[in-house]
mmCIF file of C-alpha atoms and ligand atoms in Angstrom:
data_model
loop_
_atom_site.group_PDB
_atom_site.id
_atom_site.type_symbol
_atom_site.label_atom_id
_atom_site.label_comp_id
_atom_site.label_asym_id
_atom_site.label_seq_id
_atom_site.Cartn_x
_atom_site.Cartn_y
_atom_site.Cartn_z
ATOM 1 C CA ASP A 1 1.361 -99.746 -79.372
ATOM 2 C CA MET A 2 3.676 -97.080 -79.139
ATOM 3 C CA GLY A 3 0.708 -94.525 -80.024
ATOM 4 C CA GLY A 4 2.860 -92.387 -82.553
ATOM 5 C CA HIS A 5 5.993 -92.384 -80.358
ATOM 6 C CA ASP A 6 9.428 -94.184 -81.600
ATOM 7 C CA THR A 7 10.055 -95.810 -78.481
ATOM 8 C CA TYR A 8 8.509 -96.697 -75.282
ATOM 9 C CA MET A 9 10.864 -95.284 -73.342
ATOM 10 C CA HIS A 10 9.496 -91.674 -75.042
ATOM 11 C CA LYS A 11 5.661 -92.536 -74.829
ATOM 12 C CA GLU A 12 6.338 -93.427 -71.038
ATOM 13 C CA ILE A 13 8.093 -89.975 -70.327
ATOM 14 C CA PHE A 14 5.587 -88.365 -71.896
ATOM 15 C CA GLU A 15 2.680 -90.170 -70.089
ATOM 16 C CA GLN A 16 3.987 -88.876 -66.924
ATOM 17 C CA ALA A 17 1.664 -85.783 -66.483
ATOM 18 C CA ASP A 18 -1.444 -88.236 -66.872
ATOM 19 C CA ALA A 19 0.542 -90.726 -64.252
ATOM 20 C CA VAL A 20 0.819 -88.848 -61.340
ATOM 21 C CA ASP A 21 -3.060 -87.637 -62.126
ATOM 22 C CA ARG A 22 -3.932 -90.834 -61.477
ATOM 23 C CA VAL A 23 -1.479 -91.545 -58.664
ATOM 24 C CA LEU A 24 -3.442 -88.903 -56.718
ATOM 25 C CA ARG A 25 -6.944 -89.731 -57.979
ATOM 26 C CA GLY A 26 -9.638 -89.913 -55.295
ATOM 27 C CA ARG A 27 -6.693 -89.731 -52.264
ATOM 28 C CA ILE A 28 -6.890 -86.076 -51.306
ATOM 29 C CA ASP A 29 -8.854 -85.420 -48.687
ATOM 30 C CA ASP A 30 -9.378 -81.538 -48.557
ATOM 31 C CA ARG A 31 -11.289 -81.498 -45.482
ATOM 32 C CA PHE A 32 -8.454 -82.981 -43.058
ATOM 33 C CA SER A 33 -6.039 -81.923 -45.715
ATOM 34 C CA THR A 34 -3.981 -85.338 -45.809
ATOM 35 C CA VAL A 35 -4.432 -88.269 -48.111
ATOM 36 C CA HIS A 36 -6.228 -92.084 -47.712
ATOM 37 C CA LEU A 37 -4.018 -94.785 -48.667
ATOM 38 C CA GLY A 38 -6.656 -97.819 -48.379
ATOM 39 C CA GLY A 39 -4.610 -100.572 -48.477
ATOM 40 C CA LEU A 40 -1.825 -99.520 -45.976
ATOM 41 C CA ASN A 41 -3.689 -101.927 -43.355
ATOM 42 C CA LEU A 42 -1.791 -99.430 -40.703
ATOM 43 C CA ASP A 43 -4.031 -97.758 -38.377
ATOM 44 C CA ALA A 44 -3.562 -93.831 -36.575
ATOM 45 C CA ARG A 45 -2.524 -95.246 -33.171
ATOM 46 C CA GLU A 46 -0.125 -98.045 -35.279
ATOM 47 C CA ALA A 47 0.925 -95.065 -37.277
ATOM 48 C CA ARG A 48 1.663 -93.367 -33.932
ATOM 49 C CA GLY A 49 3.615 -95.922 -32.920
ATOM 50 C CA VAL A 50 6.205 -96.186 -35.709
ATOM 51 C CA ARG A 51 10.139 -95.206 -34.512
ATOM 52 C CA ARG A 52 11.744 -95.290 -37.581
ATOM 53 C CA ILE A 53 11.599 -95.956 -41.196
ATOM 54 C CA LYS A 54 13.681 -98.192 -43.286
ATOM 55 C CA ILE A 55 12.851 -98.478 -47.363
ATOM 56 C CA LEU A 56 14.465 -101.040 -49.485
ATOM 57 C CA GLY A 57 14.452 -101.435 -53.370
ATOM 58 C CA CYS A 58 16.771 -101.682 -56.019
ATOM 59 C CA GLY A 59 18.193 -99.441 -58.801
ATOM 60 C CA THR A 60 15.940 -96.819 -59.954
ATOM 61 C CA SER A 61 13.189 -97.967 -57.427
ATOM 62 C CA TYR A 62 16.142 -97.423 -54.560
ATOM 63 C CA HIS A 63 16.528 -94.203 -55.726
ATOM 64 C CA ALA A 64 12.927 -93.166 -55.629
ATOM 65 C CA GLY A 65 13.149 -94.588 -52.036
ATOM 66 C CA GLN A 66 15.984 -92.263 -50.768
ATOM 67 C CA ILE A 67 13.645 -89.433 -52.398
ATOM 68 C CA GLY A 68 11.144 -91.062 -50.038
ATOM 69 C CA ALA A 69 12.909 -91.210 -47.012
ATOM 70 C CA GLN A 70 13.702 -87.817 -46.943
ATOM 71 C CA LEU A 71 10.152 -86.924 -47.617
ATOM 72 C CA ILE A 72 8.587 -89.261 -44.790
ATOM 73 C CA GLU A 73 11.762 -86.840 -42.355
ATOM 74 C CA GLU A 74 10.650 -83.868 -43.679
ATOM 75 C CA LEU A 75 6.811 -84.472 -43.877
ATOM 76 C CA ALA A 76 6.277 -86.596 -40.887
ATOM 77 C CA ARG A 77 9.261 -86.447 -39.079
ATOM 78 C CA ILE A 78 10.250 -89.883 -38.084
ATOM 79 C CA PRO A 79 13.697 -90.525 -38.657
ATOM 80 C CA ALA A 80 14.103 -92.693 -42.789
ATOM 81 C CA ASP A 81 16.626 -93.923 -44.874
ATOM 82 C CA ALA A 82 16.588 -96.511 -47.613
ATOM 83 C CA GLU A 83 18.911 -98.944 -48.514
ATOM 84 C CA PRO A 84 19.473 -101.282 -51.445
ATOM 85 C CA ALA A 85 17.760 -104.497 -50.627
ATOM 86 C CA SER A 86 20.224 -106.598 -51.806
ATOM 87 C CA GLU A 87 22.973 -105.256 -49.142
ATOM 88 C CA PHE A 88 20.188 -105.311 -46.114
ATOM 89 C CA ARG A 89 19.351 -109.454 -46.789
ATOM 90 C CA TYR A 90 23.341 -109.849 -46.054
ATOM 91 C CA ARG A 91 24.394 -107.983 -43.572
ATOM 92 C CA ASN A 92 21.713 -109.827 -40.919
ATOM 93 C CA PRO A 93 20.022 -106.621 -40.065
ATOM 94 C CA VAL A 94 18.703 -105.534 -36.819
ATOM 95 C CA VAL A 95 14.851 -106.134 -37.052
ATOM 96 C CA ASP A 96 13.369 -103.928 -34.717
ATOM 97 C CA PRO A 97 9.653 -104.226 -33.823
ATOM 98 C CA ASP A 98 9.379 -100.238 -33.863
ATOM 99 C CA THR A 99 10.998 -99.701 -37.583
ATOM 100 C CA LEU A 100 7.763 -99.738 -40.474
ATOM 101 C CA TYR A 101 9.777 -101.463 -43.717
ATOM 102 C CA VAL A 102 8.626 -100.337 -46.940
ATOM 103 C CA ALA A 103 9.889 -102.142 -49.901
ATOM 104 C CA VAL A 104 9.832 -100.921 -53.603
ATOM 105 C CA SER A 105 9.510 -102.280 -56.894
ATOM 106 C CA GLN A 106 7.963 -101.166 -60.104
ATOM 107 C CA SER A 107 7.874 -105.205 -61.111
ATOM 108 C CA GLY A 108 6.643 -106.496 -57.425
ATOM 109 C CA GLU A 109 9.195 -109.414 -58.838
ATOM 110 C CA THR A 110 12.638 -108.359 -57.902
ATOM 111 C CA TYR A 111 14.127 -111.440 -56.809
ATOM 112 C CA ASP A 112 16.674 -109.177 -54.011
ATOM 113 C CA VAL A 113 13.568 -107.094 -52.952
ATOM 114 C CA LEU A 114 11.164 -110.139 -52.671
ATOM 115 C CA ALA A 115 13.908 -112.305 -50.793
ATOM 116 C CA ALA A 116 14.430 -108.946 -48.103
ATOM 117 C CA VAL A 117 10.285 -109.180 -47.696
ATOM 118 C CA GLN A 118 10.535 -112.602 -46.807
ATOM 119 C CA GLU A 119 13.306 -112.537 -44.562
ATOM 120 C CA LEU A 120 11.500 -109.396 -42.512
ATOM 121 C CA LYS A 121 8.353 -111.328 -42.266
ATOM 122 C CA ARG A 122 10.144 -114.292 -41.347
ATOM 123 C CA LYS A 123 11.398 -112.216 -38.358
ATOM 124 C CA GLY A 124 8.188 -110.493 -37.802
ATOM 125 C CA ALA A 125 8.101 -107.258 -39.228
ATOM 126 C CA ARG A 126 5.682 -105.333 -40.541
ATOM 127 C CA VAL A 127 6.376 -104.877 -44.265
ATOM 128 C CA LEU A 128 4.729 -101.961 -46.578
ATOM 129 C CA GLY A 129 5.172 -102.526 -50.168
ATOM 130 C CA VAL A 130 4.917 -99.633 -52.479
ATOM 131 C CA VAL A 131 4.815 -101.351 -55.965
ATOM 132 C CA ASN A 132 3.422 -100.831 -59.616
ATOM 133 C CA VAL A 133 1.951 -104.006 -60.673
ATOM 134 C CA VAL A 134 -0.947 -105.205 -58.758
ATOM 135 C CA GLY A 135 -0.913 -108.353 -57.644
ATOM 136 C CA SER A 136 2.769 -109.248 -57.689
ATOM 137 C CA ALA A 137 4.971 -111.291 -55.692
ATOM 138 C CA ILE A 138 5.976 -108.234 -53.272
ATOM 139 C CA ALA A 139 2.160 -106.789 -53.412
ATOM 140 C CA ARG A 140 1.315 -110.274 -52.293
ATOM 141 C CA GLU A 141 3.771 -110.588 -49.920
ATOM 142 C CA ALA A 142 3.730 -107.676 -47.690
ATOM 143 C CA ASP A 143 1.251 -106.648 -44.989
ATOM 144 C CA GLY A 144 -0.414 -103.723 -47.068
ATOM 145 C CA GLY A 145 0.828 -100.889 -48.799
ATOM 146 C CA THR A 146 -0.199 -98.825 -51.626
ATOM 147 C CA TYR A 147 0.155 -99.399 -55.500
ATOM 148 C CA VAL A 148 1.805 -96.408 -57.692
ATOM 149 C CA HIS A 149 -0.445 -96.543 -60.354
ATOM 150 C CA ALA A 150 2.154 -95.525 -63.451
ATOM 151 C CA GLY A 151 0.697 -98.239 -65.276
ATOM 152 C CA PRO A 152 2.315 -100.694 -67.643
ATOM 153 C CA GLU A 153 5.975 -99.801 -67.911
ATOM 154 C CA VAL A 154 7.337 -101.916 -71.259
ATOM 155 C CA CYS A 155 11.065 -99.551 -71.758
ATOM 156 C CA VAL A 156 13.240 -101.662 -69.452
ATOM 157 C CA VAL A 157 14.314 -98.297 -68.423
ATOM 158 C CA SER A 158 12.087 -96.895 -65.898
ATOM 159 C CA THR A 159 11.094 -93.337 -66.285
ATOM 160 C CA LYS A 160 6.966 -92.724 -65.310
ATOM 161 C CA CYS A 161 7.307 -95.628 -62.482
ATOM 162 C CA PHE A 162 9.843 -93.528 -60.919
ATOM 163 C CA THR A 163 8.323 -90.727 -60.602
ATOM 164 C CA ASN A 164 5.400 -91.626 -59.915
ATOM 165 C CA THR A 165 6.967 -93.554 -57.102
ATOM 166 C CA VAL A 166 8.359 -90.773 -55.242
ATOM 167 C CA VAL A 167 4.901 -89.228 -55.891
ATOM 168 C CA ALA A 168 3.034 -92.265 -53.539
ATOM 169 C CA PHE A 169 5.616 -91.862 -51.174
ATOM 170 C CA ALA A 170 5.070 -87.700 -51.087
ATOM 171 C CA LEU A 171 1.336 -89.076 -50.350
ATOM 172 C CA LEU A 172 2.614 -91.253 -47.423
ATOM 173 C CA ALA A 173 4.700 -88.841 -45.823
ATOM 174 C CA LEU A 174 1.685 -86.386 -46.104
ATOM 175 C CA HIS A 175 -0.387 -89.099 -44.672
ATOM 176 C CA LEU A 176 1.766 -89.942 -41.425
ATOM 177 C CA GLY A 177 2.699 -86.291 -41.400
ATOM 178 C CA ARG A 178 -0.521 -85.427 -40.598
ATOM 179 C CA ILE A 179 -1.592 -88.006 -37.985
ATOM 180 C CA ARG A 180 1.190 -86.730 -36.291
ATOM 181 C CA ASP A 181 2.871 -83.072 -35.971
ATOM 182 C CA LEU A 182 2.477 -81.703 -39.434
ATOM 183 C CA SER A 183 0.197 -78.901 -39.325
ATOM 184 C CA VAL A 184 -3.187 -78.035 -41.435
ATOM 185 C CA ALA A 185 -1.784 -75.566 -42.841
ATOM 186 C CA ASP A 186 1.582 -77.628 -43.847
ATOM 187 C CA GLY A 187 -1.105 -80.256 -45.232
ATOM 188 C CA LYS A 188 -2.332 -78.020 -47.296
ATOM 189 C CA ARG A 189 0.558 -76.587 -48.546
ATOM 190 C CA ILE A 190 1.663 -79.933 -49.754
ATOM 191 C CA ILE A 191 -1.731 -80.632 -51.252
ATOM 192 C CA ASP A 192 -1.886 -77.351 -53.029
ATOM 193 C CA GLY A 193 1.627 -78.695 -54.633
ATOM 194 C CA LEU A 194 0.959 -82.496 -55.728
ATOM 195 C CA ARG A 195 -2.435 -80.683 -57.972
ATOM 196 C CA ARG A 196 0.149 -78.300 -59.234
ATOM 197 C CA LEU A 197 2.334 -81.666 -60.424
ATOM 198 C CA PRO A 198 0.671 -82.434 -63.695
ATOM 199 C CA GLU A 199 0.665 -79.169 -65.485
ATOM 200 C CA GLN A 200 4.499 -78.827 -64.847
ATOM 201 C CA ILE A 201 5.422 -81.791 -66.074
ATOM 202 C CA SER A 202 3.632 -80.763 -69.174
ATOM 203 C CA GLU A 203 5.422 -77.927 -69.417
ATOM 204 C CA ILE A 204 8.449 -79.129 -68.789
ATOM 205 C CA LEU A 205 8.102 -81.987 -71.620
ATOM 206 C CA ALA A 206 7.047 -78.859 -73.907
ATOM 207 C CA GLY A 207 10.771 -78.046 -73.472
ATOM 208 C CA GLU A 208 12.203 -81.231 -75.436
ATOM 209 C CA ASP A 209 13.312 -79.221 -78.221
ATOM 210 C CA GLU A 210 16.031 -77.474 -76.067
ATOM 211 C CA ILE A 211 16.961 -80.301 -74.027
ATOM 212 C CA LYS A 212 17.403 -82.109 -77.299
ATOM 213 C CA ARG A 213 20.019 -79.419 -78.537
ATOM 214 C CA LEU A 214 21.535 -79.886 -75.083
ATOM 215 C CA ALA A 215 22.235 -83.299 -75.556
ATOM 216 C CA ALA A 216 23.851 -83.191 -78.627
ATOM 217 C CA GLU A 217 26.304 -80.701 -77.535
ATOM 218 C CA TYR A 218 26.846 -82.406 -74.515
ATOM 219 C CA ALA A 219 26.807 -86.394 -75.445
ATOM 220 C CA GLU A 220 30.643 -86.277 -77.020
ATOM 221 C CA ALA A 221 31.603 -86.320 -73.672
ATOM 222 C CA LYS A 222 33.348 -90.152 -72.335
ATOM 223 C CA SER A 223 32.378 -89.174 -68.714
ATOM 224 C CA MET A 224 29.595 -87.168 -66.768
ATOM 225 C CA MET A 225 29.547 -85.979 -63.425
ATOM 226 C CA PHE A 226 25.942 -85.688 -61.577
ATOM 227 C CA ILE A 227 25.555 -83.554 -58.418
ATOM 228 C CA GLY A 228 23.276 -82.283 -56.342
ATOM 229 C CA ARG A 229 22.688 -81.803 -52.228
ATOM 230 C CA VAL A 230 20.180 -83.718 -50.022
ATOM 231 C CA ARG A 231 17.140 -83.074 -52.177
ATOM 232 C CA GLY A 232 18.958 -82.730 -55.250
ATOM 233 C CA TYR A 233 21.626 -85.311 -54.579
ATOM 234 C CA PRO A 234 18.846 -88.741 -55.026
ATOM 235 C CA VAL A 235 17.717 -86.612 -57.961
ATOM 236 C CA ALA A 236 21.227 -86.745 -59.758
ATOM 237 C CA ARG A 237 21.999 -90.512 -58.959
ATOM 238 C CA GLU A 238 19.049 -91.645 -60.925
ATOM 239 C CA ALA A 239 19.898 -88.985 -63.671
ATOM 240 C CA SER A 240 23.164 -90.693 -63.966
ATOM 241 C CA LEU A 241 21.983 -94.345 -64.013
ATOM 242 C CA LYS A 242 19.454 -93.579 -66.557
ATOM 243 C CA LEU A 243 22.241 -91.464 -68.653
ATOM 244 C CA LYS A 244 24.529 -94.823 -68.539
ATOM 245 C CA GLU A 245 21.729 -97.486 -68.928
ATOM 246 C CA VAL A 246 20.294 -96.074 -72.221
ATOM 247 C CA SER A 247 23.426 -94.295 -73.658
ATOM 248 C CA TYR A 248 26.492 -96.415 -71.927
ATOM 249 C CA ILE A 249 28.134 -92.970 -70.918
ATOM 250 C CA HIS A 250 30.038 -93.307 -67.916
ATOM 251 C CA ALA A 251 28.508 -91.255 -65.440
ATOM 252 C CA GLU A 252 29.038 -90.585 -61.823
ATOM 253 C CA ALA A 253 27.020 -88.990 -59.510
ATOM 254 C CA TYR A 254 28.497 -87.418 -55.795
ATOM 255 C CA PRO A 255 26.843 -85.058 -53.182
ATOM 256 C CA ALA A 256 28.035 -81.517 -54.113
ATOM 257 C CA SER A 257 29.844 -81.079 -51.198
ATOM 258 C CA GLU A 258 31.853 -84.230 -51.834
ATOM 259 C CA LEU A 259 33.486 -83.134 -54.719
ATOM 260 C CA LYS A 260 36.320 -81.439 -52.783
ATOM 261 C CA HIS A 261 37.348 -84.614 -51.283
ATOM 262 C CA GLY A 262 38.566 -86.157 -54.140
ATOM 263 C CA PRO A 263 36.252 -86.100 -57.447
ATOM 264 C CA LEU A 264 37.487 -82.619 -57.917
ATOM 265 C CA ALA A 265 40.687 -84.456 -58.980
ATOM 266 C CA LEU A 266 38.428 -85.773 -62.727
ATOM 267 C CA ILE A 267 37.241 -82.072 -63.632
ATOM 268 C CA GLU A 268 38.433 -81.164 -66.653
ATOM 269 C CA PRO A 269 36.784 -79.684 -70.124
ATOM 270 C CA ALA A 270 36.109 -83.305 -71.507
ATOM 271 C CA MET A 271 34.175 -84.157 -67.772
ATOM 272 C CA PRO A 272 31.108 -82.177 -67.981
ATOM 273 C CA THR A 273 28.940 -81.777 -64.876
ATOM 274 C CA VAL A 274 25.113 -81.672 -64.365
ATOM 275 C CA ALA A 275 23.856 -79.746 -61.366
ATOM 276 C CA ILE A 276 21.051 -80.089 -59.806
ATOM 277 C CA VAL A 277 20.700 -76.785 -57.790
ATOM 278 C CA PRO A 278 16.620 -75.836 -56.459
ATOM 279 C CA ASP A 279 15.776 -72.557 -55.219
ATOM 280 C CA ASP A 280 15.860 -73.540 -51.669
ATOM 281 C CA ASP A 281 18.322 -72.733 -48.662
ATOM 282 C CA LEU A 282 21.247 -74.643 -50.460
ATOM 283 C CA LEU A 283 21.323 -72.534 -53.601
ATOM 284 C CA GLU A 284 24.350 -70.471 -52.306
ATOM 285 C CA LYS A 285 26.246 -73.935 -51.351
ATOM 286 C CA ASN A 286 25.253 -75.395 -55.165
ATOM 287 C CA ARG A 287 26.145 -72.078 -56.559
ATOM 288 C CA ALA A 288 29.817 -72.338 -54.530
ATOM 289 C CA ALA A 289 29.881 -75.929 -55.807
ATOM 290 C CA MET A 290 29.740 -74.644 -59.594
ATOM 291 C CA GLU A 291 32.533 -71.991 -59.389
ATOM 292 C CA GLU A 292 34.982 -74.453 -57.933
ATOM 293 C CA ILE A 293 34.181 -76.570 -61.486
ATOM 294 C CA LYS A 294 34.461 -73.657 -63.178
ATOM 295 C CA ALA A 295 37.791 -72.645 -62.003
ATOM 296 C CA ARG A 296 38.867 -75.997 -63.278
ATOM 297 C CA SER A 297 37.930 -75.263 -66.970
ATOM 298 C CA GLY A 298 34.808 -77.742 -66.292
ATOM 299 C CA ARG A 299 31.653 -77.583 -68.507
ATOM 300 C CA ILE A 300 28.233 -76.749 -66.443
ATOM 301 C CA LEU A 301 24.669 -77.905 -67.153
ATOM 302 C CA ALA A 302 22.219 -76.950 -64.361
ATOM 303 C CA VAL A 303 18.901 -78.309 -63.861
ATOM 304 C CA ALA A 304 17.364 -74.923 -61.575
ATOM 305 C CA HIS A 305 14.465 -72.859 -60.826
ATOM 306 C CA GLN A 306 16.287 -69.283 -62.385
ATOM 307 C CA VAL A 307 18.728 -69.186 -64.686
ATOM 308 C CA GLN A 308 22.399 -70.209 -63.114
ATOM 309 C CA GLU A 309 24.837 -67.724 -63.983
ATOM 310 C CA LYS A 310 28.171 -69.972 -62.896
ATOM 311 C CA ALA A 311 26.358 -72.768 -65.207
ATOM 312 C CA ASP A 312 27.317 -72.773 -69.352
ATOM 313 C CA HIS A 313 23.387 -73.854 -69.775
ATOM 314 C CA THR A 314 20.762 -73.982 -67.548
ATOM 315 C CA ILE A 315 17.333 -75.867 -68.136
ATOM 316 C CA VAL A 316 14.993 -73.955 -65.653
ATOM 317 C CA VAL A 317 11.526 -76.325 -64.069
ATOM 318 C CA PRO A 318 8.978 -74.704 -62.894
ATOM 319 C CA LYS A 319 9.508 -74.667 -58.556
ATOM 320 C CA ASN A 320 7.135 -76.091 -56.427
ATOM 321 C CA GLU A 321 7.062 -76.157 -52.584
ATOM 322 C CA ASN A 322 10.497 -77.184 -51.726
ATOM 323 C CA GLU A 323 9.644 -81.105 -50.269
ATOM 324 C CA LEU A 324 8.326 -81.722 -53.785
ATOM 325 C CA ASP A 325 11.033 -79.913 -56.292
ATOM 326 C CA PRO A 326 12.595 -83.618 -56.706
ATOM 327 C CA ILE A 327 10.029 -85.184 -58.446
ATOM 328 C CA LEU A 328 9.946 -82.549 -60.973
ATOM 329 C CA MET A 329 13.798 -82.004 -61.331
ATOM 330 C CA GLY A 330 14.861 -85.143 -63.221
ATOM 331 C CA ILE A 331 12.433 -85.175 -65.585
ATOM 332 C CA PRO A 332 14.294 -83.373 -67.757
ATOM 333 C CA LEU A 333 17.507 -85.079 -67.203
ATOM 334 C CA GLN A 334 15.159 -88.515 -68.306
ATOM 335 C CA LEU A 335 14.581 -86.531 -71.861
ATOM 336 C CA PHE A 336 18.494 -85.760 -71.705
ATOM 337 C CA ALA A 337 19.419 -89.270 -71.580
ATOM 338 C CA TYR A 338 16.620 -90.415 -74.191
ATOM 339 C CA HIS A 339 18.165 -87.968 -76.540
ATOM 340 C CA THR A 340 21.875 -89.085 -75.538
ATOM 341 C CA ALA A 341 21.060 -92.510 -76.541
ATOM 342 C CA LEU A 342 18.918 -91.479 -79.750
ATOM 343 C CA ALA A 343 21.916 -89.706 -80.819
ATOM 344 C CA MET A 344 23.924 -92.425 -80.471
ATOM 345 C CA GLY A 345 22.224 -94.985 -82.078
ATOM 346 C CA ARG A 346 21.410 -97.390 -78.704
ATOM 347 C CA ASP A 347 18.743 -99.786 -78.324
ATOM 348 C CA ILE A 348 16.950 -97.489 -75.928
ATOM 349 C CA ASP A 349 13.738 -99.624 -75.163
ATOM 350 C CA LYS A 350 15.905 -102.932 -74.594
ATOM 351 C CA PRO A 351 19.902 -101.470 -73.202
ATOM 352 C CA ARG A 352 22.477 -104.318 -73.629
ATOM 353 C CA ASN A 353 22.870 -106.607 -70.741
ATOM 354 C CA LEU A 354 19.380 -105.726 -69.441
ATOM 355 C CA ALA A 355 15.981 -107.020 -68.373
ATOM 356 C CA LYS A 356 12.990 -105.525 -67.248
ATOM 357 C CA SER A 357 12.707 -107.423 -63.991
ATOM 358 C CA VAL A 358 15.276 -109.304 -62.078
ATOM 359 C CA THR A 359 14.051 -112.609 -60.961
ATOM 360 C CA VAL A 360 17.218 -114.114 -60.281
ATOM 361 C CA GLU A 361 19.858 -113.655 -57.706
HETATM 362 C C1 LIG B 401 16.450 -98.847 -64.019
HETATM 363 C C2 LIG B 401 15.917 -99.664 -63.801
HETATM 364 C C3 LIG B 401 16.354 -100.693 -63.059
HETATM 365 C C4 LIG B 401 15.468 -101.110 -61.867
HETATM 366 C C5 LIG B 401 15.537 -102.013 -61.049
HETATM 367 C C6 LIG B 401 14.521 -102.664 -60.162
HETATM 368 O O1 LIG B 401 15.942 -97.969 -64.936
HETATM 369 O O2 LIG B 401 15.001 -100.092 -64.758
HETATM 370 O O3 LIG B 401 17.481 -100.367 -62.518
HETATM 371 O O4 LIG B 401 14.462 -100.091 -61.466
HETATM 372 O O5 LIG B 401 15.974 -103.357 -61.545
HETATM 373 O O6 LIG B 401 13.232 -102.802 -60.446
HETATM 374 P P1 LIG B 401 11.650 -103.050 -59.932
HETATM 375 O O7 LIG B 401 11.416 -101.561 -59.683
HETATM 376 O O8 LIG B 401 10.902 -103.614 -60.804
HETATM 377 O O9 LIG B 401 11.886 -104.040 -58.793
#
């Protein structure tokens, strides 16, 4: 049942305010400015002993894990990074007892992720799952973890589960941070920010008509560039993947700072750029990157917290706490990919060559 929507992708994009509300529900502890995650199976003493966090996933879940790693470093000050599960498994990784491993998966059945979890467990590591489907293989193999509570995702292309996974990581980061050095005031600041998300998501989705218009304007491109820095970079990667998957338009994602090291050679009027420009300490750097692109006659669509003069168009999104900005900035670009694909007559819920869960290697 698509509940009045023409595709599951559209329905699922529009379910995000409710889905985020669901992942927060019952978990916030205002008294201690922290959150409770029931199934982690990691007590405070064990959590304090964690020296590193390694996040493993594929595709969109890997991108959510990249944002998750940044959230963990920012809020808990534990060194963290994300890696594609398939690559991790084949490079004979050094498995360290003080590292906490986190497997991320919507389906909980992705073979590359499951195999990485099994290899880690064989080597005695502790593995948590950040999974959407309850009782799935990865959820069962993991030592503990947290469910993402996005609800069923039918469209092959992941949207609401991406957003909820990032929110689940924010909860994990907040929890770990409050066991360590994150202050009560910062804990409260993040909680207040999390509570603002559902309404801000609705605000973004209310701008659909304008995004649809922009999609029509940019979608004649053969290829598009997506750029961002630090918090904006995984957002750019995910938006680039989304556009590729549903529209089949070629897209590249780069850190804005890397443009001058090569990809700037691609910039010309027929190669528009989508720039993720949060209002944070990298704003001026991002403006400088947009200037470089304009100087090469590149067109720019910015996703930002205020209208960007250097850009040809700006999709303005509501500001949250800096750490939580990536959660919101990708949402208009889900709609951008959707409307681009719709205008091109693509099979949106079942893009060619793709399957919802990849249970083979
Ligand atoms: C992208 C997409 C895929 C999946 C990937 C992992 O829209 O759907 O990239 O994210 O195949 O799937 P899960 O999260 O089920 O492990």
